[in-house]
Structure formats: C-alpha cells, structure tokens
C-alpha cells in the first residue's frame, strides 16, 4: 500500500465514525480524491475487516461508533515491524515529538495482543536493530515543529521568521503549510509563501519565530510533493533549474551506490573492473559535495566542470588544514 493512501484511509474511517452519514461525492470532496478512488478505499476497508454500513434511507455510508481496527488480527510480522521501527526511532531521533508518540502507540498495540503473540514479538525484537543517523533537535525547534504540525493538520496559515539560506539576515512571510517532510536529518515545511507568491521549502531548524494564525487555507488538489521535489537532491531548492552530473565510482563503492535509489533521474552504467558511471539531473551541486566526499578516492566527478571545481576546492581547503601542525595540541 502506498504511503499516501494510509493517511487517506484513516481520514475516511474518522469521517465515517463521526456520526454523520456521507454519500460518495461528499467523501470524495473531503478526501480530495475521485469517487472511483473512494469506492476502491471502501472496498479496501471491507476486505480489512472494517465493515462500512450503507444507509438506504439516508443514501450514505457510516461506521458503527465503536468500530476499531482489530489489533488481534495483526500478523506476527506486522506487529514486529511496527514495534522495531517505533523502538529504534525513539532511540535515534532524540527530542523529536513523534518519537514518544510512536513508542506509546506500539505499547498500546502490544498490550491488546494475545499473550503468546506479545511475548513472541518482544523476544524477536531483541534480535533486530535499525541504526539511523542520530538527530537531536533543540527545544526551540521542537516548539516550532509543534506549531507547524498544528498548522498543517488544521489547514491554518502561519507567520514565520527564518534565517535566509547562505545569508546573514532574517526574513518573514505568511505561509500556507501544505506538507511536512523529514529528509537529510532534519524537518522541512513545504507551502505557499505570501512573499514569494509561490511554493517554497523552509527548514524548521532555521525558524526563529512561528505564530499560528486564525486564517484557514485550502491545499490545491494539484499539489503533489513528489512532483514539486522532482529531480531535487536537496529539498531547499535555490533554483528550478537542473544540471546533468556524471560521476565514476570505483569498484569498492560501486556496489553500495548501485543498490540505492539516490535520485529519481539516476542512471547507472557498468564499466570494466567493477566500476560504474552514475548519471543524474540535480538542482543543487553544493548539496552533492558532502555525499561525494564521503566516498573518498572511490568517486570522481567527470562532469560538470563546476561540480568538479567545487570538489577540488573542498579537498584543497581540507588539505591546508591537515598540512599544518594543530594549534590545539
């Protein structure tokens, strides 16, 4: 099931349990999808054991108030996946508001399971771990995160003050936040900026102030995050233009690079001796430098010359640091 469909099904369940009877057209409008999609989602709920009732008199659908997802019908693999993910995220992303919530949610699910299944999951989870890059947001960013989360979920405008990228100054704008994204070890908010008069991405880590406004907004049905961020190596794009890059990876790094989809536009060609040629179209060459340098002498930029120059400059600066005796000794 695609990730975008899960929130929609939960939204559909909430509407059907509200006590109001909805027809297919009303459900389609509330979920911002077609009636055909609504009928497909209703069928999915029925097949999952959530029985939607159709009221002939009122010509609409509803769920009994006490209908819930039957946790007892979850398989061992499903519960194990939820438990391991929530536990390891809780350890990795310290201070992030979602971590504690995921932890308590998994605990509630476990407590509702039969004793034998619960013990089996807890024992199996001790043999599985997921290590992610650590992140420790500051308290200030956590407060902004909560404000943005409230604005996104309630479709309310928010006024933000932020640090401008690559500049020593601040700016402010009224934002209609359409989406929140976690990428490259930090959270971003994507929405329409009143100053830029278009869609823009803001790192929540760079926010100085955030104020929830009373004014509501309606997210355009044509907005799709994947389409907006297409060919974007970094969510905070400085330009809509993309550049073709060509990189040679030697055999030691080739296998690692080949097994991961780093960008939707990437193309990989095998070379002699186990090396590969990596091609893609990206929007920010600066953001690629750290990635490329992490492969050391296993990566060589073939083109464009501007990216090759960036890498050469970074290596030269690092060389100067290590060519002189450290003053910290």
Short mmCIF file of C-alpha atoms in Angstrom, two decimals:
data_model
loop_
_atom_site.label_atom_id
_atom_site.label_comp_id
_atom_site.label_asym_id
_atom_site.label_seq_id
_atom_site.Cartn_x
_atom_site.Cartn_y
_atom_site.Cartn_z
CA UNK A 1 0.00 0.00 0.00
CA UNK A 2 1.45 3.37 -0.97
CA UNK A 3 2.32 5.72 1.88
CA UNK A 4 -0.09 8.44 0.73
CA UNK A 5 -3.05 6.07 0.86
CA UNK A 6 -2.72 5.17 4.55
CA UNK A 7 -3.50 8.71 5.88
CA UNK A 8 -6.44 8.88 3.47
CA UNK A 9 -7.90 5.60 4.75
CA UNK A 10 -7.54 6.82 8.34
CA UNK A 11 -9.26 10.08 7.33
CA UNK A 12 -12.05 8.04 5.72
CA UNK A 13 -12.52 5.99 8.91
CA UNK A 14 -12.68 9.18 11.01
CA UNK A 15 -15.36 10.67 8.74
CA UNK A 16 -17.47 7.51 8.78
CA UNK A 17 -17.25 7.28 12.58
CA UNK A 18 -18.22 10.95 13.12
CA UNK A 19 -21.92 10.10 13.40
CA UNK A 20 -22.76 11.81 10.12
CA UNK A 21 -23.82 9.90 7.01
CA UNK A 22 -21.73 10.71 3.91
CA UNK A 23 -22.50 9.87 0.29
CA UNK A 24 -19.68 9.01 -2.13
CA UNK A 25 -19.49 12.54 -3.57
CA UNK A 26 -19.11 14.09 -0.10
CA UNK A 27 -16.41 11.57 0.87
CA UNK A 28 -14.56 12.30 -2.36
CA UNK A 29 -14.65 16.04 -1.63
CA UNK A 30 -13.47 15.63 1.97
CA UNK A 31 -10.58 13.34 0.96
CA UNK A 32 -9.76 15.36 -2.19
CA UNK A 33 -9.96 12.33 -4.48
CA UNK A 34 -12.34 10.98 -7.16
CA UNK A 35 -15.48 8.97 -6.38
CA UNK A 36 -13.80 5.99 -8.05
CA UNK A 37 -10.96 6.20 -5.52
CA UNK A 38 -13.49 6.41 -2.66
CA UNK A 39 -15.21 3.21 -3.81
CA UNK A 40 -11.81 1.49 -4.04
CA UNK A 41 -10.93 2.67 -0.50
CA UNK A 42 -14.28 1.49 0.86
CA UNK A 43 -13.62 -1.94 -0.65
CA UNK A 44 -10.18 -1.99 1.00
CA UNK A 45 -11.76 -1.27 4.39
CA UNK A 46 -14.30 -4.05 3.89
CA UNK A 47 -11.54 -6.53 2.94
CA UNK A 48 -9.60 -5.48 6.07
CA UNK A 49 -12.49 -6.42 8.36
CA UNK A 50 -13.81 -2.87 8.87
CA UNK A 51 -17.43 -3.20 7.79
CA UNK A 52 -18.84 0.01 6.35
CA UNK A 53 -22.63 0.26 6.51
CA UNK A 54 -24.78 1.78 3.75
CA UNK A 55 -27.96 3.55 4.90
CA UNK A 56 -30.60 3.16 2.16
CA UNK A 57 -32.86 5.76 3.73
CA UNK A 58 -30.18 8.44 4.03
CA UNK A 59 -28.33 7.31 0.89
CA UNK A 60 -24.90 7.32 2.52
CA UNK A 61 -22.18 5.43 4.36
CA UNK A 62 -21.25 5.22 8.04
CA UNK A 63 -19.40 3.09 10.60
CA UNK A 64 -20.70 1.98 13.99
CA UNK A 65 -19.27 4.34 16.63
CA UNK A 66 -17.32 1.56 18.36
CA UNK A 67 -15.74 0.08 15.24
CA UNK A 68 -11.93 -0.09 15.62
CA UNK A 69 -9.06 -1.69 13.76
CA UNK A 70 -8.84 -5.28 15.08
CA UNK A 71 -5.31 -5.46 16.51
CA UNK A 72 -5.84 -9.11 17.33
CA UNK A 73 -5.86 -9.88 13.60
CA UNK A 74 -2.40 -8.41 13.01
CA UNK A 75 0.21 -10.95 11.95
CA UNK A 76 3.45 -11.60 13.82
CA UNK A 77 5.48 -9.91 11.05
CA UNK A 78 3.23 -6.81 11.04
CA UNK A 79 3.47 -6.26 14.79
CA UNK A 80 7.22 -6.94 14.83
CA UNK A 81 7.81 -4.34 12.10
CA UNK A 82 5.79 -1.69 13.96
CA UNK A 83 7.48 -2.45 17.28
CA UNK A 84 11.07 -2.45 15.96
CA UNK A 85 10.58 0.75 13.97
CA UNK A 86 9.00 2.65 16.85
CA UNK A 87 11.60 1.49 19.38
CA UNK A 88 14.64 2.31 17.22
CA UNK A 89 13.27 5.67 16.11
CA UNK A 90 12.71 6.50 19.76
CA UNK A 91 16.41 5.87 20.47
CA UNK A 92 17.72 7.68 17.38
CA UNK A 93 15.70 10.86 16.98
CA UNK A 94 16.04 12.29 20.49
CA UNK A 95 13.70 15.15 21.29
CA UNK A 96 11.50 14.78 18.21
CA UNK A 97 7.81 14.99 19.16
CA UNK A 98 6.86 11.98 17.04
CA UNK A 99 9.24 9.60 18.80
CA UNK A 100 7.40 9.37 22.11
CA UNK A 101 4.04 9.09 20.37
CA UNK A 102 5.22 6.18 18.22
CA UNK A 103 6.62 4.50 21.34
CA UNK A 104 3.35 4.69 23.30
CA UNK A 105 1.31 3.65 20.25
CA UNK A 106 3.35 0.47 19.82
CA UNK A 107 2.97 -0.26 23.52
CA UNK A 108 -0.84 0.03 23.26
CA UNK A 109 -0.90 -2.30 20.27
CA UNK A 110 1.27 -4.84 22.11
CA UNK A 111 -0.95 -4.72 25.19
CA UNK A 112 -4.01 -5.60 23.09
CA UNK A 113 -2.44 -8.74 21.61
CA UNK A 114 -2.81 -12.30 22.87
CA UNK A 115 -0.14 -13.13 25.49
CA UNK A 116 1.69 -15.69 23.33
CA UNK A 117 1.97 -13.34 20.34
CA UNK A 118 3.07 -10.42 22.52
CA UNK A 119 5.88 -12.42 24.12
CA UNK A 120 6.95 -13.73 20.71
CA UNK A 121 7.21 -10.20 19.30
CA UNK A 122 9.15 -8.81 22.30
CA UNK A 123 11.63 -11.69 22.17
CA UNK A 124 12.15 -11.41 18.39
CA UNK A 125 12.62 -7.62 18.58
CA UNK A 126 15.69 -8.09 20.77
CA UNK A 127 17.46 -9.67 17.77
CA UNK A 128 16.65 -6.87 15.29
CA UNK A 129 18.01 -3.30 15.24
CA UNK A 130 17.83 -0.34 12.88
CA UNK A 131 20.58 2.27 13.11
CA UNK A 132 19.85 5.71 11.69
CA UNK A 133 21.92 8.87 11.70
CA UNK A 134 21.39 10.47 15.15
CA UNK A 135 19.45 13.72 15.36
CA UNK A 136 18.87 15.91 18.41
CA UNK A 137 16.62 18.89 17.64
CA UNK A 138 16.80 21.80 20.08
CA UNK A 139 13.85 22.72 22.29
CA UNK A 140 13.30 25.85 20.21
CA UNK A 141 12.92 23.80 17.03
CA UNK A 142 10.61 21.38 18.82
CA UNK A 143 8.25 24.25 19.66
CA UNK A 144 8.27 25.41 16.03
CA UNK A 145 7.72 21.82 14.93
CA UNK A 146 4.56 21.61 17.04
CA UNK A 147 3.28 24.92 15.65
CA UNK A 148 3.87 23.81 12.06
CA UNK A 149 2.32 20.39 12.72
CA UNK A 150 -0.80 22.07 14.09
CA UNK A 151 -0.94 24.41 11.08
CA UNK A 152 -0.58 21.55 8.58
CA UNK A 153 -3.18 19.30 10.19
CA UNK A 154 -5.75 22.06 10.78
CA UNK A 155 -5.02 23.84 7.46
CA UNK A 156 -4.24 27.16 9.15
CA UNK A 157 -1.85 29.83 7.93
CA UNK A 158 1.24 30.53 10.00
CA UNK A 159 3.57 33.51 10.13
CA UNK A 160 7.23 32.54 10.30
CA UNK A 161 10.53 34.36 10.70
CA UNK A 162 13.55 32.47 9.42
CA UNK A 163 17.25 32.70 8.65
CA UNK A 164 17.83 33.14 4.90
CA UNK A 165 19.97 30.40 3.29
CA UNK A 166 23.62 31.41 2.74
CA UNK A 167 22.90 34.90 4.10
CA UNK A 168 23.42 36.58 7.46
CA UNK A 169 19.93 38.05 7.63
CA UNK A 170 16.39 37.09 8.56
CA UNK A 171 13.09 37.41 6.72
CA UNK A 172 9.43 36.72 7.44
CA UNK A 173 6.44 35.51 5.46
CA UNK A 174 2.92 34.20 5.88
CA UNK A 175 2.92 30.54 4.96
CA UNK A 176 0.15 28.15 3.97
CA UNK A 177 1.83 24.88 5.01
CA UNK A 178 0.87 22.03 2.67
CA UNK A 179 3.26 19.31 3.81
CA UNK A 180 5.95 18.35 6.34
CA UNK A 181 9.00 16.37 5.22
CA UNK A 182 11.83 14.69 7.16
CA UNK A 183 14.96 14.49 4.98
CA UNK A 184 18.73 14.82 5.41
CA UNK A 185 18.42 14.58 9.23
CA UNK A 186 16.01 17.49 9.62
CA UNK A 187 12.38 18.56 9.17
CA UNK A 188 11.13 20.83 6.39
CA UNK A 189 7.79 22.52 5.78
CA UNK A 190 6.52 22.93 2.21
CA UNK A 191 3.87 25.52 1.41
CA UNK A 192 2.84 28.71 -0.33
CA UNK A 193 4.77 31.79 0.78
CA UNK A 194 2.98 35.15 0.64
CA UNK A 195 6.29 36.93 -0.05
CA UNK A 196 7.48 34.63 -2.83
CA UNK A 197 3.91 34.14 -4.16
CA UNK A 198 4.65 30.51 -4.82
CA UNK A 199 5.54 27.21 -3.21
CA UNK A 200 8.72 27.17 -1.14
CA UNK A 201 10.52 24.86 1.29
CA UNK A 202 11.69 26.06 4.72
CA UNK A 203 13.93 24.09 7.14
CA UNK A 204 12.16 24.12 10.52
CA UNK A 205 15.63 24.20 12.10
CA UNK A 206 16.10 27.68 10.60
CA UNK A 207 12.89 29.14 12.05
CA UNK A 208 13.28 31.90 14.64
CA UNK A 209 9.59 32.60 15.22
CA UNK A 210 6.36 30.82 14.31
CA UNK A 211 2.85 32.08 15.01
CA UNK A 212 -0.34 30.19 14.24
CA UNK A 213 -2.94 32.43 12.55
CA UNK A 214 -6.73 32.15 12.56
CA UNK A 215 -6.96 32.30 8.77
CA UNK A 216 -7.64 28.96 7.06
CA UNK A 217 -6.35 27.82 3.67
CA UNK A 218 -7.29 25.10 1.17
CA UNK A 219 -4.49 22.97 -0.23
CA UNK A 220 -4.67 22.81 -4.04
CA UNK A 221 -5.61 19.35 -5.29
CA UNK A 222 -2.90 19.66 -7.95
CA UNK A 223 -0.14 19.90 -5.32
CA UNK A 224 1.92 16.71 -5.11
CA UNK A 225 5.11 16.65 -3.04
CA UNK A 226 6.91 14.19 -5.31
CA UNK A 227 6.18 16.29 -8.37
CA UNK A 228 7.31 19.51 -6.68
CA UNK A 229 10.58 17.99 -5.43
CA UNK A 230 11.27 16.04 -8.62
CA UNK A 231 14.99 15.95 -9.53
CA UNK A 232 15.81 17.78 -6.30
CA UNK A 233 18.88 16.46 -4.43
CA UNK A 234 18.11 18.88 -1.61
CA UNK A 235 14.55 19.87 -0.51
CA UNK A 236 15.54 23.56 -0.15
CA UNK A 237 15.96 24.36 -3.82
CA UNK A 238 17.54 27.66 -4.76
CA UNK A 239 16.58 27.28 -8.41
CA UNK A 240 14.14 25.30 -10.52
CA UNK A 241 16.95 24.59 -12.99
CA UNK A 242 18.64 21.18 -13.01
CA UNK A 243 22.14 20.19 -14.04
CA UNK A 244 23.35 16.89 -15.51
CA UNK A 245 26.08 15.21 -13.46
CA UNK A 246 28.31 12.29 -14.37
CA UNK A 247 30.37 10.51 -11.70
CA UNK A 248 32.65 7.50 -11.82
CA UNK A 249 32.61 5.19 -8.81
CA UNK A 250 35.37 2.61 -8.39
CA UNK A 251 34.57 -1.00 -7.57
CA UNK A 252 34.70 -0.66 -3.75
CA UNK A 253 31.91 1.95 -3.75
CA UNK A 254 30.12 0.85 -6.92
CA UNK A 255 28.06 -1.89 -5.28
CA UNK A 256 26.83 0.39 -2.48
CA UNK A 257 25.90 3.17 -4.90
CA UNK A 258 24.15 0.77 -7.30
CA UNK A 259 21.89 -0.72 -4.62
CA UNK A 260 20.30 2.60 -3.58
CA UNK A 261 18.00 4.96 -5.48
CA UNK A 262 19.64 8.29 -4.65
CA UNK A 263 17.58 10.29 -7.16
CA UNK A 264 14.63 9.51 -9.44
CA UNK A 265 16.58 10.63 -12.50
CA UNK A 266 19.64 8.46 -11.87
CA UNK A 267 21.08 6.13 -14.48
CA UNK A 268 23.88 3.66 -13.78
CA UNK A 269 26.15 2.11 -16.39
CA UNK A 270 28.54 -0.72 -15.53
CA UNK A 271 32.20 -0.29 -16.50
CA UNK A 272 35.15 -2.65 -16.67
CA UNK A 273 36.70 -3.86 -13.44
CA UNK A 274 33.50 -3.44 -11.38
CA UNK A 275 33.37 0.36 -11.64
CA UNK A 276 30.18 2.24 -12.59
CA UNK A 277 29.22 5.54 -14.19
CA UNK A 278 26.49 7.36 -12.26
CA UNK A 279 24.35 9.95 -14.08
CA UNK A 280 21.54 12.15 -12.74
CA UNK A 281 19.95 15.57 -13.03
CA UNK A 282 20.17 17.57 -9.79
CA UNK A 283 19.21 21.03 -8.65
CA UNK A 284 21.93 21.81 -6.10
CA UNK A 285 25.58 20.94 -6.70
CA UNK A 286 26.61 22.23 -3.27
CA UNK A 287 24.50 19.56 -1.59
CA UNK A 288 26.22 16.81 -3.59
CA UNK A 289 29.72 17.66 -2.40
CA UNK A 290 29.40 16.14 1.09
CA UNK A 291 27.88 12.99 -0.42
CA UNK A 292 30.66 12.63 -2.97
CA UNK A 293 33.45 13.34 -0.47
CA UNK A 294 32.10 10.59 1.81
CA UNK A 295 33.30 8.08 -0.80
CA UNK A 296 36.88 9.40 -0.67
CA UNK A 297 39.07 8.28 -3.59
CA UNK A 298 36.34 5.93 -4.82
CA UNK A 299 34.42 8.76 -6.54
CA UNK A 300 35.49 11.06 -9.35
CA UNK A 301 33.33 13.80 -10.89
CA UNK A 302 33.52 13.63 -14.69
CA UNK A 303 31.09 16.50 -15.32
CA UNK A 304 30.02 19.24 -15.00
CA UNK A 305 33.28 21.20 -14.54
CA UNK A 306 31.60 23.39 -11.89
CA UNK A 307 30.97 20.39 -9.62
CA UNK A 308 34.48 19.11 -10.23
CA UNK A 309 35.79 22.55 -9.19
CA UNK A 310 33.67 22.50 -6.01
CA UNK A 311 35.12 19.13 -5.01
CA UNK A 312 38.66 20.26 -5.81
CA UNK A 313 38.24 23.43 -3.72
CA UNK A 314 36.87 21.48 -0.75
CA UNK A 315 39.75 18.97 -0.92
CA UNK A 316 42.27 21.83 -1.14
CA UNK A 317 40.79 23.51 1.95
CA UNK A 318 40.90 20.23 3.87
CA UNK A 319 44.48 19.64 2.77
CA UNK A 320 45.53 23.04 4.10
CA UNK A 321 44.02 22.24 7.50
CA UNK A 322 45.90 18.95 7.82
CA UNK A 323 49.17 20.16 6.29
CA UNK A 324 49.90 22.40 9.27
CA UNK A 325 50.50 21.42 12.85
CA UNK A 326 47.39 21.56 15.00
CA UNK A 327 47.29 24.54 17.38
CA UNK A 328 45.09 22.55 19.76
CA UNK A 329 47.91 20.25 20.95
#
